[in-house]
Short mmCIF file of N, CA and C in Angstrom, two decimals:
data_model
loop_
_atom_site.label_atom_id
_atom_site.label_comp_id
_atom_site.label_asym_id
_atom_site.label_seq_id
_atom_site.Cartn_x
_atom_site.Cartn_y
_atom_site.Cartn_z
N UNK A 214 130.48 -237.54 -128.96
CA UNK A 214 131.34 -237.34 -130.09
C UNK A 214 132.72 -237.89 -129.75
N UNK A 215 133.30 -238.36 -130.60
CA UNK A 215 134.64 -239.08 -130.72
C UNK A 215 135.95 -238.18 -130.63
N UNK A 216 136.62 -237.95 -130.44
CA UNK A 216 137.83 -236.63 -130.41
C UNK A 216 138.73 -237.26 -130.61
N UNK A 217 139.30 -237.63 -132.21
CA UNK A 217 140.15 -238.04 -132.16
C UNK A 217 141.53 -237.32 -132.67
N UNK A 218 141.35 -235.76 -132.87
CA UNK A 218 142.43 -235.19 -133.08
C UNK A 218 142.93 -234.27 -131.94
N UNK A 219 144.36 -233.57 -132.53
CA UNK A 219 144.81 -232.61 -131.43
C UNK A 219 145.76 -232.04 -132.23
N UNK A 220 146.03 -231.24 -131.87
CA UNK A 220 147.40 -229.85 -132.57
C UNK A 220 148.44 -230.50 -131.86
N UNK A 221 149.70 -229.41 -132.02
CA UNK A 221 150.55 -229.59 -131.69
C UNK A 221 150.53 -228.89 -130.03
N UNK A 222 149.54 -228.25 -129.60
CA UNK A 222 149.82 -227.76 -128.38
C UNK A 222 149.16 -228.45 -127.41
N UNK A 223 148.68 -229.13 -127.70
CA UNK A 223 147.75 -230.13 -126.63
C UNK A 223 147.18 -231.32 -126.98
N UNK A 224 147.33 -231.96 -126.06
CA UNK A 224 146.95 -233.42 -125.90
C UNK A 224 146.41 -234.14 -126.41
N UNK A 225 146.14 -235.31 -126.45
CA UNK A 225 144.59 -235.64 -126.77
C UNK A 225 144.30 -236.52 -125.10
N UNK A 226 143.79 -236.53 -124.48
CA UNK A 226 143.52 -236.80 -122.91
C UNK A 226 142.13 -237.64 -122.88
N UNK A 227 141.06 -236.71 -123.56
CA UNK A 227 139.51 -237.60 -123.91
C UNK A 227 139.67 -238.48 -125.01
N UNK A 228 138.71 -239.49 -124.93
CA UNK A 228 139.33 -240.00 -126.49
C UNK A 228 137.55 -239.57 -127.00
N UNK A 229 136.33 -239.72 -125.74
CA UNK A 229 135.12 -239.16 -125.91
C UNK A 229 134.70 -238.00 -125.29
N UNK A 230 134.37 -236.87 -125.72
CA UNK A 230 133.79 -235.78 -125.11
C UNK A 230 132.38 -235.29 -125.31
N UNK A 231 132.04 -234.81 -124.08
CA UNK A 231 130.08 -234.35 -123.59
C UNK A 231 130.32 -232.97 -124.78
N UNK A 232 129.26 -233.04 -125.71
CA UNK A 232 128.74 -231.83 -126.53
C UNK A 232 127.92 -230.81 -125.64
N UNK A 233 128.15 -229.79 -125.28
CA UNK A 233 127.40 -228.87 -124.91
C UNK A 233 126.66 -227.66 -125.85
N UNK A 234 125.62 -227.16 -125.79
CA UNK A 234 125.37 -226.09 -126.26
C UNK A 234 124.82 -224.58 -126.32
N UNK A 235 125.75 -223.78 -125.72
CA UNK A 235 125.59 -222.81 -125.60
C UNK A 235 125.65 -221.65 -126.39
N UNK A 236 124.14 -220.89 -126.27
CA UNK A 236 123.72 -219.71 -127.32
C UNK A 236 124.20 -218.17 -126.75
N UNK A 237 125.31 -217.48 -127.13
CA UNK A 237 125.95 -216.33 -126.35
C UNK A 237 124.81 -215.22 -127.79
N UNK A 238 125.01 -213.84 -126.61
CA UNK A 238 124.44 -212.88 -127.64
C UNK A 238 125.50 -212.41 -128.93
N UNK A 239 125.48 -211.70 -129.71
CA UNK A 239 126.20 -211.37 -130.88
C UNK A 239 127.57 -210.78 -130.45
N UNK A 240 127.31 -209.64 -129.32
CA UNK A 240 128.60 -209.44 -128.80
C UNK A 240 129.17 -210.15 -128.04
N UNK A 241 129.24 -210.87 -127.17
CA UNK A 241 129.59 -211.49 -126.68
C UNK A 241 130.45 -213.14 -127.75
N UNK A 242 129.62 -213.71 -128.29
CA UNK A 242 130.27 -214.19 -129.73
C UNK A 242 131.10 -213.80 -130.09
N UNK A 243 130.95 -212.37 -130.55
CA UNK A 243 132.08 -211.99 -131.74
C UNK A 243 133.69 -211.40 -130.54
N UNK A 244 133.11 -211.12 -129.36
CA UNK A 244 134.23 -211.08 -128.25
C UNK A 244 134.85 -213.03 -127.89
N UNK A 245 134.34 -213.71 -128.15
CA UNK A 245 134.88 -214.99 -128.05
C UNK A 245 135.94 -214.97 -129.41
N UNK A 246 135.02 -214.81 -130.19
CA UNK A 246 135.99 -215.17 -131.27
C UNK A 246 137.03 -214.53 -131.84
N UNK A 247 137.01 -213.00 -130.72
CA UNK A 247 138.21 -211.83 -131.27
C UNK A 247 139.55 -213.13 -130.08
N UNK A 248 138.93 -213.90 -128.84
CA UNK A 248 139.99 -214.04 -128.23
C UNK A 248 140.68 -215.52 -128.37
N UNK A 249 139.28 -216.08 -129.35
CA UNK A 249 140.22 -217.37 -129.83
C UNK A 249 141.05 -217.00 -131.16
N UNK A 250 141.22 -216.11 -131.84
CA UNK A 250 141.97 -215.38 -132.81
C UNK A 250 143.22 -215.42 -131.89
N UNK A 251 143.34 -214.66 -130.89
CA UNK A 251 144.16 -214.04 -130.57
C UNK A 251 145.19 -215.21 -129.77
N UNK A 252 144.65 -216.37 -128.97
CA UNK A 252 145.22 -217.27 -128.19
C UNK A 252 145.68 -218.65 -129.42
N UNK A 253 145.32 -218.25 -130.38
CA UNK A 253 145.53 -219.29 -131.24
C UNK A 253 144.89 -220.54 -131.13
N UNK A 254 144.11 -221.31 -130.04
CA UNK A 254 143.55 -222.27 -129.64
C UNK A 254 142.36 -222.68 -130.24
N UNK A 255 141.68 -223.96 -130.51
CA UNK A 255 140.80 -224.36 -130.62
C UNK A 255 139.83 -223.82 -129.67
N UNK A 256 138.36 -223.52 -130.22
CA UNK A 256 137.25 -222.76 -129.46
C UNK A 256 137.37 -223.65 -128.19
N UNK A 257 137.04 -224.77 -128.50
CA UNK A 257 136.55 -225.85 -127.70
C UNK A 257 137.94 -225.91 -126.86
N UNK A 258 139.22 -225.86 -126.85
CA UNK A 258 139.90 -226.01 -125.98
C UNK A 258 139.97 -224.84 -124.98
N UNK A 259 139.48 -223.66 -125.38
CA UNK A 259 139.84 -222.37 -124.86
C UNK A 259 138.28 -222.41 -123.85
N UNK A 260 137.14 -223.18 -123.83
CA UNK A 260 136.42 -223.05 -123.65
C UNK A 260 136.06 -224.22 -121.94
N UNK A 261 136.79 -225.45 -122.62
CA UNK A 261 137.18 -226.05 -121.25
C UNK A 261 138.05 -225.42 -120.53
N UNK A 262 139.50 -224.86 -120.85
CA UNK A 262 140.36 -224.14 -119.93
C UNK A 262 139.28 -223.25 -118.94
N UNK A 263 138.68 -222.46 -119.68
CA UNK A 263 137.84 -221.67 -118.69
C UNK A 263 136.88 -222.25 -117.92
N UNK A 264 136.10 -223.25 -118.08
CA UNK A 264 135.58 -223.91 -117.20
C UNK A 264 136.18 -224.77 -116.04
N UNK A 265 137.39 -225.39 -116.92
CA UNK A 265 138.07 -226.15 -115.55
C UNK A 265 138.87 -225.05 -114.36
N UNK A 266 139.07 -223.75 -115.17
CA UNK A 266 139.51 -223.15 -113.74
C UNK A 266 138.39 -222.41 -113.26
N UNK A 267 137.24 -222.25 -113.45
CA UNK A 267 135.98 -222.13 -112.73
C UNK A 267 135.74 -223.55 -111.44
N UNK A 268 135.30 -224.36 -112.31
CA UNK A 268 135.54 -225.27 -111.11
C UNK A 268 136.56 -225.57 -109.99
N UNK A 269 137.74 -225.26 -110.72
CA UNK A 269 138.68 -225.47 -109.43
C UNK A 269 138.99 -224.03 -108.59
N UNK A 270 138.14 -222.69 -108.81
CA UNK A 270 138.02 -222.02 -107.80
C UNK A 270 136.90 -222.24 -107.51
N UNK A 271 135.69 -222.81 -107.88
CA UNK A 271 134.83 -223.13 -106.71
C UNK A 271 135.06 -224.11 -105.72
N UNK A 272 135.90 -225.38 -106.60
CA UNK A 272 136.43 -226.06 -105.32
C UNK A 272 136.81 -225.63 -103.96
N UNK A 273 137.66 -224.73 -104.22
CA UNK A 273 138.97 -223.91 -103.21
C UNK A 273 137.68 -223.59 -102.34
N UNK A 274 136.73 -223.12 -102.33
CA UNK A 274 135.87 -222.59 -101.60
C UNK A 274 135.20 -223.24 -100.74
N UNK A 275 134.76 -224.65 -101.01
CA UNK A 275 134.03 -225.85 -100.95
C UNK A 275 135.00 -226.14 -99.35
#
């Protein structure tokens, strides 16, 4: 997929990004979506943040 927009709080850095798809249970869902409410962020941006600092504490470990 093509990414060619961005808000005012972030970048645009990809110009292409990998689609992933992940199926969460109902609570867990509706707990995502109480905290992208709350951070104001795009799902998808709030969703790499958390992955890229997953990886970079597994790095640290490595």
């Amino acid at each position: 997929m093509i990414n060619g927009g961005y808000n005012r709080r972030e970048k645009l850095i990809f110009q292409f990004t990998p689609q992933y798809l992940v199926t969460l249970p109902d609570t867990l869902d509706t707990i995502l979506c109480q905290i992208q409410r709350k951070e104001g962020l795009p799902l998808n941006t709030l969703i790499n943040l958390w992955v890229q600092e997953k990886v970079q504490q597994y790095a640290k470990t490595m």
